[in-house]
């Protein structure tokens, strides 16, 4: 088993609202992160029938944001990605269909979280989609409830 870390946690109360940085959050099985739009069923994926089913939590690698600067000259703050958890040292693309621990919580990877034009429009960053293609993160569901705190270990 390998370890990574939680570098940041971000939630938004409603679809399209700015993401707020929080130090700790409660992850609730089958619901998501307390205080986030998807916990309240107010996210984009909850509102549109033509999109895949919503998931509880989204994650993105800090290394992906560093690669976006290096490879595409596109700088983004973690909150601009619209993802909930910023990780370091975790190959998220490899966690589809796998359970992993984040702090006190168990998550299961559902599908890759490819970037979209909606994310790019909210980020107000030209080139955000192309900079994050195939490294946009992971959609996951909460299997076991618990607390996630910045600095927590991620075991996969």
CSV table of C-alpha atoms in Angstrom, one decimal:
chain,number,residue,atom,x,y,z
A,1,UNK,CA,0.0,0.0,0.0
A,2,UNK,CA,1.3,3.4,-0.9
A,3,UNK,CA,0.7,6.8,0.7
A,4,UNK,CA,-0.1,10.3,-0.6
A,5,UNK,CA,-1.5,13.3,1.2
A,6,UNK,CA,-4.4,15.7,1.1
A,7,UNK,CA,-3.1,19.1,0.2
A,8,UNK,CA,-6.4,21.0,0.0
A,9,UNK,CA,-10.2,20.6,0.5
A,10,UNK,CA,-12.7,22.7,-1.4
A,11,UNK,CA,-16.5,22.9,-1.3
A,12,UNK,CA,-19.2,25.1,-3.0
A,13,UNK,CA,-22.7,25.5,-1.6
A,14,UNK,CA,-24.3,25.5,-5.0
A,15,UNK,CA,-23.6,24.8,-8.7
A,16,UNK,CA,-21.5,27.6,-10.2
A,17,UNK,CA,-20.7,29.1,-6.8
A,18,UNK,CA,-17.0,29.8,-6.0
A,19,UNK,CA,-15.2,27.0,-4.2
A,20,UNK,CA,-14.3,27.7,-0.6
A,21,UNK,CA,-11.1,26.3,1.0
A,22,UNK,CA,-11.8,24.4,4.2
A,23,UNK,CA,-9.3,22.7,6.6
A,24,UNK,CA,-11.6,19.8,7.5
A,25,UNK,CA,-14.8,18.3,6.2
A,26,UNK,CA,-17.2,15.4,7.1
A,27,UNK,CA,-17.5,12.9,4.3
A,28,UNK,CA,-20.9,11.0,4.5
A,29,UNK,CA,-21.4,7.7,2.8
A,30,UNK,CA,-23.7,7.9,-0.2
A,31,UNK,CA,-23.9,11.7,0.1
A,32,UNK,CA,-20.6,13.4,-0.2
A,33,UNK,CA,-18.9,16.2,1.7
A,34,UNK,CA,-21.1,18.0,4.1
A,35,UNK,CA,-21.6,21.6,2.9
A,36,UNK,CA,-20.8,20.8,-0.7
A,37,UNK,CA,-23.2,21.2,-3.7
A,38,UNK,CA,-23.4,17.5,-4.4
A,39,UNK,CA,-24.1,16.7,-0.8
A,40,UNK,CA,-27.2,19.0,-1.2
A,41,UNK,CA,-27.9,17.6,-4.7
A,42,UNK,CA,-27.4,21.0,-6.1
A,43,UNK,CA,-24.4,20.2,-8.4
A,44,UNK,CA,-24.5,20.4,-12.2
A,45,UNK,CA,-24.6,16.6,-12.5
A,46,UNK,CA,-27.6,16.5,-10.2
A,47,UNK,CA,-29.5,19.0,-12.5
A,48,UNK,CA,-28.9,17.6,-16.0
A,49,UNK,CA,-30.2,14.3,-17.2
A,50,UNK,CA,-27.8,14.2,-20.2
A,51,UNK,CA,-24.7,13.9,-17.9
A,52,UNK,CA,-23.5,10.8,-16.1
A,53,UNK,CA,-24.8,10.1,-12.6
A,54,UNK,CA,-23.3,12.5,-10.0
A,55,UNK,CA,-20.7,11.1,-7.6
A,56,UNK,CA,-20.0,12.1,-4.0
A,57,UNK,CA,-16.5,13.6,-4.2
A,58,UNK,CA,-14.0,14.8,-6.9
A,59,UNK,CA,-10.2,14.7,-6.5
A,60,UNK,CA,-7.4,16.2,-8.5
A,61,UNK,CA,-3.6,15.8,-8.3
A,62,UNK,CA,-1.4,18.7,-7.4
A,63,UNK,CA,1.1,17.2,-9.9
A,64,UNK,CA,-1.6,17.7,-12.7
A,65,UNK,CA,-1.7,21.4,-11.9
A,66,UNK,CA,2.1,21.6,-12.0
A,67,UNK,CA,2.1,19.7,-15.3
A,68,UNK,CA,-0.5,22.2,-16.8
A,69,UNK,CA,1.9,25.0,-16.1
A,70,UNK,CA,4.9,23.1,-17.4
A,71,UNK,CA,3.3,21.6,-20.5
A,72,UNK,CA,0.6,24.0,-21.5
A,73,UNK,CA,1.7,27.3,-19.8
A,74,UNK,CA,-1.8,27.3,-18.0
A,75,UNK,CA,-1.8,28.2,-14.4
A,76,UNK,CA,-4.8,27.3,-12.3
A,77,UNK,CA,-5.5,27.5,-8.6
A,78,UNK,CA,-6.9,24.3,-7.1
A,79,UNK,CA,-10.3,25.8,-6.5
A,80,UNK,CA,-10.6,26.7,-10.2
A,81,UNK,CA,-10.6,23.0,-11.1
A,82,UNK,CA,-14.0,22.6,-9.3
A,83,UNK,CA,-12.6,19.5,-7.6
A,84,UNK,CA,-13.1,18.8,-3.9
A,85,UNK,CA,-9.8,17.3,-2.8
A,86,UNK,CA,-6.3,18.3,-3.9
A,87,UNK,CA,-3.9,15.3,-3.6
A,88,UNK,CA,-0.2,14.8,-3.8
A,89,UNK,CA,1.6,11.5,-4.4
A,90,UNK,CA,-1.5,9.6,-5.6
A,91,UNK,CA,-2.0,8.3,-9.2
A,92,UNK,CA,-5.7,9.0,-9.4
A,93,UNK,CA,-6.2,7.6,-12.9
A,94,UNK,CA,-5.3,4.2,-11.4
A,95,UNK,CA,-8.0,4.3,-8.7
A,96,UNK,CA,-11.0,3.7,-10.9
A,97,UNK,CA,-13.0,0.7,-9.4
A,98,UNK,CA,-10.6,0.6,-6.4
A,99,UNK,CA,-11.3,1.5,-2.7
A,100,UNK,CA,-8.8,3.8,-1.0
A,101,UNK,CA,-8.6,5.6,2.4
A,102,UNK,CA,-8.5,9.4,2.7
A,103,UNK,CA,-8.1,10.3,6.4
A,104,UNK,CA,-10.8,8.4,8.3
A,105,UNK,CA,-12.9,7.9,5.2
A,106,UNK,CA,-13.0,5.1,2.6
A,107,UNK,CA,-13.7,6.1,-1.0
A,108,UNK,CA,-14.2,4.1,-4.2
A,109,UNK,CA,-13.1,5.5,-7.6
A,110,UNK,CA,-16.0,5.6,-10.1
A,111,UNK,CA,-14.6,7.2,-13.2
A,112,UNK,CA,-12.1,9.7,-14.5
A,113,UNK,CA,-13.2,13.3,-14.1
A,114,UNK,CA,-12.3,14.8,-17.4
A,115,UNK,CA,-12.4,18.6,-17.7
A,116,UNK,CA,-15.3,20.3,-19.4
A,117,UNK,CA,-16.1,23.7,-20.9
A,118,UNK,CA,-18.3,24.5,-17.9
A,119,UNK,CA,-15.3,24.1,-15.6
A,120,UNK,CA,-13.2,26.3,-17.9
A,121,UNK,CA,-15.9,29.0,-18.0
A,122,UNK,CA,-16.1,29.1,-14.2
A,123,UNK,CA,-12.3,29.0,-13.9
A,124,UNK,CA,-12.0,31.9,-16.3
A,125,UNK,CA,-8.8,30.4,-17.6
A,126,UNK,CA,-8.4,29.9,-21.3
A,127,UNK,CA,-6.9,26.5,-22.1
A,128,UNK,CA,-7.9,24.9,-18.8
A,129,UNK,CA,-9.7,22.0,-20.6
A,130,UNK,CA,-6.7,21.1,-22.8
A,131,UNK,CA,-4.3,21.5,-20.0
A,132,UNK,CA,-6.2,18.9,-17.9
A,133,UNK,CA,-7.2,16.4,-20.5
A,134,UNK,CA,-6.5,12.9,-19.0
A,135,UNK,CA,-5.3,14.4,-15.8
A,136,UNK,CA,-8.5,16.2,-14.6
A,137,UNK,CA,-9.0,14.0,-11.6
A,138,UNK,CA,-11.3,11.3,-10.3
A,139,UNK,CA,-14.9,11.0,-9.4
A,140,UNK,CA,-15.4,8.9,-6.3
A,141,UNK,CA,-18.1,7.8,-3.9
A,142,UNK,CA,-17.9,7.7,-0.1
A,143,UNK,CA,-18.1,4.1,1.2
A,144,UNK,CA,-17.4,4.7,4.9
A,145,UNK,CA,-18.1,8.0,6.5
A,146,UNK,CA,-15.4,10.0,8.4
A,147,UNK,CA,-13.5,13.2,8.6
A,148,UNK,CA,-11.0,14.4,6.0
A,149,UNK,CA,-8.4,17.1,7.0
A,150,UNK,CA,-5.7,18.9,5.1
A,151,UNK,CA,-2.5,16.9,5.7
A,152,UNK,CA,-4.3,13.6,6.1
A,153,UNK,CA,-2.7,10.5,4.5
A,154,UNK,CA,-4.2,8.8,1.4
A,155,UNK,CA,-3.7,5.1,1.4
A,156,UNK,CA,-4.2,3.3,-1.9
